Tab-separated table of C-alpha atoms and ligand atoms in Angstrom:
chain	number	residue	atom	x	y	z
A	190	MET	CA	0.342	-0.261	-0.313
A	191	ASN	CA	0.561	3.766	-0.281
A	192	LYS	CA	3.553	2.643	-2.503
A	193	LYS	CA	5.225	5.356	-4.193
A	194	ARG	CA	4.432	6.699	-7.994
A	195	ARG	CA	7.027	6.537	-10.265
A	196	GLY	CA	8.826	10.007	-10.712
A	197	ASN	CA	9.160	10.414	-14.050
A	198	LYS	CA	9.391	14.784	-14.460
A	199	GLU	CA	6.418	15.047	-16.660
A	200	SER	CA	5.908	17.430	-19.976
A	201	ALA	CA	4.597	17.563	-22.877
A	202	GLU	CA	7.622	16.317	-24.366
A	203	GLY	CA	7.968	12.719	-24.044
A	204	ARG	CA	3.995	11.935	-24.003
A	205	LYS	CA	2.733	11.311	-27.000
A	206	ILE	CA	-0.354	10.281	-28.857
A	207	VAL	CA	-0.408	7.048	-31.051
A	208	MET	CA	-4.229	7.681	-32.478
A	209	ALA	CA	-2.986	10.849	-34.072
A	210	THR	CA	-3.836	9.645	-37.719
A	211	LYS	CA	-6.396	7.817	-39.156
A	212	GLU	CA	-3.740	5.178	-40.871
A	213	GLN	CA	-4.023	1.871	-40.318
A	214	THR	CA	-0.974	1.451	-38.768
A	215	SER	CA	-0.951	-1.972	-35.962
A	216	VAL	CA	-1.208	0.150	-32.594
A	217	SER	CA	-3.762	2.126	-33.683
A	218	GLU	CA	-5.827	-0.835	-35.133
A	219	GLN	CA	-5.422	-2.643	-31.289
A	220	PHE	CA	-6.769	0.360	-30.097
A	221	ARG	CA	-10.294	0.337	-32.478
A	222	THR	CA	-9.860	-3.496	-31.619
A	223	ILE	CA	-9.841	-2.374	-28.017
A	224	ARG	CA	-13.289	0.076	-28.474
A	225	THR	CA	-14.579	-2.893	-30.815
A	226	ASN	CA	-14.307	-5.146	-27.782
A	227	ILE	CA	-15.734	-2.495	-24.915
A	228	MET	CA	-18.718	-2.418	-26.904
A	229	TYR	CA	-19.534	-6.123	-27.410
A	230	SER	CA	-18.402	-6.636	-23.390
A	231	SER	CA	-21.941	-5.159	-22.270
A	232	VAL	CA	-25.054	-5.917	-24.821
A	233	ASP	CA	-28.119	-5.110	-22.554
A	234	LYS	CA	-26.310	-1.661	-20.586
A	235	PRO	CA	-24.620	-0.273	-23.655
A	236	ILE	CA	-20.994	1.543	-21.172
A	237	ARG	CA	-20.934	4.912	-22.066
A	238	SER	CA	-18.191	5.727	-19.494
A	239	VAL	CA	-15.164	3.746	-19.069
A	240	LEU	CA	-12.751	4.419	-15.965
A	241	PHE	CA	-9.176	3.179	-17.044
A	242	THR	CA	-7.134	1.713	-13.888
A	243	SER	CA	-4.188	0.437	-12.873
A	244	ALA	CA	-2.526	-1.898	-9.771
A	245	THR	CA	0.457	-0.087	-9.511
A	246	PRO	CA	1.463	3.352	-11.059
A	247	GLY	CA	2.831	3.934	-14.531
A	248	ALA	CA	0.974	1.429	-16.361
A	249	GLY	CA	0.057	3.091	-19.053
A	250	LYS	CA	-3.181	4.402	-17.973
A	251	SER	CA	-3.195	7.713	-19.246
A	252	THR	CA	-1.092	7.156	-22.561
A	253	ILE	CA	-4.625	4.183	-23.104
A	254	ALA	CA	-7.279	6.307	-22.169
A	255	ALA	CA	-5.859	9.320	-24.236
A	256	ASN	CA	-5.431	6.806	-27.380
A	257	MET	CA	-8.452	5.151	-26.271
A	258	ALA	CA	-10.408	8.784	-25.997
A	259	ILE	CA	-9.287	9.173	-29.814
A	260	ALA	CA	-10.584	5.915	-31.140
A	261	TYR	CA	-14.005	6.548	-29.853
A	262	ALA	CA	-14.159	10.675	-30.922
A	263	GLN	CA	-12.471	8.842	-34.879
A	264	ALA	CA	-15.197	6.169	-34.637
A	265	GLY	CA	-17.728	9.440	-34.286
A	266	LYS	CA	-18.668	9.595	-30.808
A	267	ARG	CA	-18.997	12.475	-28.824
A	268	THR	CA	-16.040	11.567	-26.545
A	269	LEU	CA	-15.299	13.625	-23.608
A	270	LEU	CA	-11.557	12.300	-21.991
A	271	LEU	CA	-11.817	13.396	-17.969
A	272	ASP	CA	-8.147	13.318	-15.999
A	273	ALA	CA	-10.077	12.257	-12.486
A	274	ASP	CA	-6.564	11.835	-11.843
A	275	LEU	CA	-5.951	14.519	-9.321
A	276	ARG	CA	-2.588	13.409	-7.759
A	277	ARG	CA	-0.745	13.301	-10.989
A	278	PRO	CA	-3.000	14.154	-13.739
A	279	THR	CA	-0.987	14.446	-17.418
A	280	THR	CA	-3.863	14.666	-19.248
A	281	HIS	CA	-2.965	18.660	-19.996
A	282	TYR	CA	0.624	18.014	-20.993
A	283	THR	CA	-0.794	15.146	-22.995
A	284	PHE	CA	-2.833	17.263	-25.437
A	285	GLU	CA	-0.591	20.396	-24.412
A	286	VAL	CA	-3.205	22.463	-22.539
A	287	MET	CA	-3.269	25.024	-19.973
A	288	ASN	CA	-4.793	23.706	-16.127
A	289	ARG	CA	-5.874	26.394	-14.844
A	290	ILE	CA	-9.428	24.876	-14.089
A	291	GLY	CA	-10.605	21.408	-14.286
A	292	LEU	CA	-12.618	19.161	-12.377
A	293	SER	CA	-11.465	20.275	-9.434
A	294	THR	CA	-13.058	23.299	-9.842
A	295	ALA	CA	-16.311	22.187	-10.968
A	296	ILE	CA	-16.269	19.852	-7.556
A	297	VAL	CA	-15.048	23.153	-5.092
A	298	SER	CA	-17.089	25.928	-6.984
A	299	ASP	CA	-19.905	26.928	-9.506
A	300	VAL	CA	-17.711	26.962	-13.031
A	301	GLU	CA	-19.945	26.847	-16.150
A	302	LEU	CA	-19.274	23.057	-17.939
A	303	VAL	CA	-18.652	25.731	-21.380
A	304	ASP	CA	-15.521	27.675	-19.443
A	305	LEU	CA	-14.353	24.275	-17.750
A	306	VAL	CA	-14.229	21.942	-21.559
A	307	LYS	CA	-11.389	22.459	-23.828
A	308	HIS	CA	-12.091	21.430	-27.580
A	309	THR	CA	-8.983	19.354	-29.000
A	310	ASP	CA	-7.419	18.941	-32.252
A	311	TYR	CA	-9.431	16.045	-32.831
A	312	ASP	CA	-13.136	16.303	-33.980
A	313	MET	CA	-15.771	14.662	-31.300
A	314	LEU	CA	-13.636	15.090	-28.780
A	315	ASP	CA	-13.474	17.293	-25.347
A	316	LEU	CA	-11.128	17.316	-22.665
A	317	ILE	CA	-11.606	18.246	-19.124
A	318	THR	CA	-8.365	18.469	-17.112
A	319	SER	CA	-8.225	17.628	-13.590
A	320	GLY	CA	-6.969	21.186	-12.546
A	321	PRO	CA	-5.861	22.470	-9.090
A	322	ILE	CA	-4.245	19.279	-7.570
A	323	PRO	CA	-6.660	19.325	-4.059
A	324	PRO	CA	-5.038	18.517	-0.690
A	325	ASN	CA	-8.384	15.932	-0.768
A	326	PRO	CA	-8.343	14.170	-3.896
A	327	SER	CA	-10.102	10.918	-2.314
A	328	GLU	CA	-13.004	13.005	-0.524
A	329	LEU	CA	-13.511	15.685	-3.637
A	330	LEU	CA	-13.780	12.250	-5.479
A	331	SER	CA	-16.759	10.892	-3.095
A	332	SER	CA	-18.599	13.986	-2.755
A	333	LYS	CA	-22.005	14.519	-3.703
A	334	ARG	CA	-21.229	17.341	-6.507
A	335	LEU	CA	-18.638	14.794	-8.001
A	336	GLU	CA	-21.743	12.550	-8.609
A	337	GLN	CA	-24.239	15.141	-10.171
A	338	PHE	CA	-21.439	16.780	-12.130
A	339	MET	CA	-21.319	13.441	-13.770
A	340	ASN	CA	-24.950	13.128	-14.961
A	341	THR	CA	-24.586	16.305	-16.001
A	342	LEU	CA	-21.455	14.899	-18.175
A	343	ASN	CA	-23.311	12.162	-19.224
A	344	ILE	CA	-26.268	14.106	-20.953
A	345	HIS	CA	-23.823	16.233	-22.788
A	346	TYR	CA	-21.254	12.619	-24.161
A	347	GLU	CA	-21.657	9.913	-26.273
A	348	MET	CA	-18.557	8.199	-24.074
A	349	ILE	CA	-16.606	9.460	-21.520
A	350	ILE	CA	-13.270	8.519	-20.513
A	351	ILE	CA	-11.713	8.859	-16.887
A	352	ASP	CA	-8.268	8.742	-16.495
A	353	SER	CA	-7.127	7.902	-12.039
A	354	PRO	CA	-4.370	6.807	-10.423
A	355	PRO	CA	-3.275	3.423	-9.744
A	356	LEU	CA	-5.551	1.255	-7.383
A	357	LEU	CA	-3.096	-0.094	-4.831
A	358	SER	CA	-1.549	3.743	-3.722
A	359	VAL	CA	-5.013	5.659	-3.405
A	360	THR	CA	-8.520	4.986	-2.893
A	361	ASP	CA	-9.548	7.390	-5.676
A	362	ALA	CA	-9.796	4.539	-8.446
A	363	GLN	CA	-12.169	2.395	-5.924
A	364	ILE	CA	-14.710	5.455	-5.460
A	365	LEU	CA	-14.407	6.489	-9.304
A	366	SER	CA	-15.098	3.377	-10.498
A	367	LYS	CA	-19.689	4.105	-9.386
A	368	ARG	CA	-18.943	6.650	-11.525
A	369	ALA	CA	-18.314	4.250	-14.805
A	370	ASP	CA	-20.228	2.329	-16.994
A	371	GLY	CA	-16.700	0.047	-17.367
A	372	VAL	CA	-13.706	-0.222	-15.425
A	373	VAL	CA	-10.420	-1.375	-17.396
A	374	LEU	CA	-7.514	-2.536	-15.348
A	375	VAL	CA	-4.565	-1.402	-17.166
A	376	THR	CA	-1.102	-3.298	-16.084
A	377	ASN	CA	2.467	-3.417	-17.643
A	378	VAL	CA	3.686	-6.101	-18.986
A	379	GLU	CA	7.357	-5.230	-17.803
A	380	ASN	CA	5.492	-4.438	-13.856
A	381	ASN	CA	3.331	-7.645	-13.857
A	382	ASN	CA	2.568	-8.672	-10.685
A	383	ARG	CA	-0.132	-11.373	-10.162
A	384	ASN	CA	-1.208	-10.903	-6.619
A	385	GLN	CA	-0.608	-7.102	-6.998
A	386	LEU	CA	-3.607	-7.462	-9.944
A	387	LEU	CA	-5.906	-9.915	-7.945
A	388	GLU	CA	-5.290	-6.916	-5.001
A	389	ALA	CA	-6.866	-4.148	-7.273
A	390	LYS	CA	-10.019	-6.724	-8.076
A	391	ASP	CA	-10.584	-7.441	-5.430
A	392	LEU	CA	-10.554	-3.559	-4.814
A	393	LEU	CA	-12.939	-3.746	-7.511
A	394	ASN	CA	-15.084	-6.407	-6.737
A	395	ARG	CA	-15.743	-4.515	-3.505
A	396	ALA	CA	-16.520	-1.436	-5.555
A	397	ASP	CA	-18.760	-3.045	-6.422
A	398	ALA	CA	-17.055	-1.683	-9.759
A	399	ASN	CA	-18.428	-3.712	-13.103
A	400	ILE	CA	-14.441	-5.014	-14.861
A	401	ILE	CA	-15.180	-5.179	-18.399
A	402	GLY	CA	-11.103	-6.267	-19.105
A	403	LEU	CA	-7.919	-6.380	-18.652
A	404	LEU	CA	-5.459	-3.956	-20.592
A	405	LEU	CA	-1.722	-5.697	-21.424
A	406	ASN	CA	0.663	-3.015	-22.097
A	407	GLN	CA	4.025	-3.726	-23.363
A	408	ARG	CA	6.775	-1.311	-25.018
A	409	ASP	CA	8.230	-2.875	-27.490
A	410	VAL	CA	11.610	-3.082	-26.576
A	411	ARG	CA	13.077	-2.904	-29.674
A	412	SER	CA	12.463	0.004	-30.665
A	413	GLY	CA	13.634	1.486	-26.828
A	414	GLY	CA	9.747	1.920	-26.036
A	415	LYS	CA	8.955	4.513	-29.118
A	416	ASP	CA	5.627	1.828	-29.953
A	417	GLY	CA	2.992	0.177	-27.659
A	418	TYR	CA	1.827	-2.760	-27.647
A	419	TYR	CA	-1.742	-3.417	-26.597
A	420	TYR	CA	-3.582	-6.602	-25.498
A	421	TYR	CA	-7.570	-6.190	-23.929
A	422	GLU	CA	-8.672	-9.839	-22.826
A	423	SER	CA	-12.744	-9.581	-21.357
A	424	ALA	CA	-13.187	-9.892	-17.888
A	425	SER	CA	-14.356	-12.814	-17.606
A	426	GLU	CA	-13.554	-15.246	-15.008
A	427	LYS	CA	-12.173	-17.595	-17.577
A	428	SER	CA	-10.128	-15.322	-19.197
A	429	TRP	CA	-8.946	-13.672	-15.538
A	430	GLN	CA	-7.165	-16.993	-15.118
A	431	HIS	CA	-6.270	-17.801	-18.198
A	432	ASN	CA	-3.934	-14.378	-18.296
A	433	LEU	CA	-2.981	-14.219	-14.647
A	434	LYS	CA	-1.896	-17.543	-15.487
A	435	HIS	CA	0.193	-17.488	-18.253
A	436	LYS	CA	0.733	-14.283	-18.681
A	437	THR	CA	2.401	-12.785	-15.430
A	438	PRO	CA	5.886	-13.509	-14.403
B	658	LIG	N1	3.065	0.822	-24.640
B	658	LIG	C1	3.622	1.764	-24.411
B	658	LIG	N2	4.675	2.687	-25.335
B	658	LIG	C2	5.583	3.472	-25.234
B	658	LIG	N3	5.911	3.858	-23.826
B	658	LIG	C3	4.159	3.544	-22.737
B	658	LIG	C4	3.583	2.819	-23.282
B	658	LIG	N4	2.649	3.495	-22.556
B	658	LIG	C5	3.653	4.158	-21.527
B	658	LIG	N5	4.518	4.358	-21.620
B	658	LIG	C6	5.424	5.743	-21.862
B	658	LIG	O1	5.315	5.112	-20.682
B	658	LIG	C7	4.891	6.804	-19.160
B	658	LIG	C8	4.030	5.856	-17.888
B	658	LIG	O2	2.987	6.014	-18.795
B	658	LIG	P1	1.255	6.453	-18.580
B	658	LIG	O3	1.936	8.057	-18.064
B	658	LIG	O4	0.751	6.568	-19.359
B	658	LIG	O5	1.410	5.424	-17.203
B	658	LIG	P2	0.384	6.204	-15.698
B	658	LIG	O6	-0.163	4.695	-15.892
B	658	LIG	O7	-0.837	6.988	-16.120
B	658	LIG	O8	1.422	6.454	-14.792
B	658	LIG	P3	0.742	6.969	-13.387
B	658	LIG	O9	0.189	5.752	-12.535
B	658	LIG	O10	2.041	7.783	-13.068
B	658	LIG	O11	-0.892	7.739	-14.257
B	658	LIG	C9	4.763	7.567	-20.356
B	658	LIG	O12	5.512	8.065	-20.587
B	658	LIG	C10	4.141	7.026	-21.218
B	658	LIG	O13	4.637	7.878	-22.452
B	659	LIG	MG1	-1.371	8.664	-15.697
């Protein structure tokens, strides 16, 4: 518990979006496949908000959330990327926008949505950054105001992609899982640990979260980590058992 998050110095430089073009690159194709898999993961109740979280820091949540948001926007869905990591937010770096106001501002004060939302260079994709880092993120995220704010966002957007902190460090993602139709657990193949994944899954289950998938994020070591590699499994018990048995060290 309370493991230190990776001390990577964040800046716009070094954070990249791979869904930048409509080209049929294999990585972009993988994000489109994940989008399709998420759609099929729930037939009766369409998934309109997905929380991306992980057991431990640095799994690639923010990278995946940003690229998935673009994948949804490119599919013609009115999409919002919501940076709900109120501790180590990065979406404002990724999209190179200001973070003077954002989610934390919306929770503690009355701000018009139009003043909060940042349009991105991608058609159909809006962004709400974290806003200033508050002293009490968990309290803010479990507030009634956050619930009301999410209800408002649900009216305006067809898909909301939520970025969050890791589960085993703080309770934020567990709290946020109640506000999302589905949760995808991201794990970095390099630092994969079966017990931590199971612990994370347990925390989500205890929060009654709808875990819809496990996403393995693998840096391509041959290209010096330049290209990503993403593998999505649905959250059926069978897949989980398979993943945890065969895909973790
Ligand atoms: N598949 C990938 N290929 C190459 N680089 C990657 C890949 N996934 C993530 N990265 C890089 O690894 C670093 C950590 O990724 P990211 O910030 O998305 O992780 P995170 O889970 O959001 O971390 P945190 O727990 O601190 O929020 C970033 O610099 C990102 O650009
Ligand atoms: Mg992150």
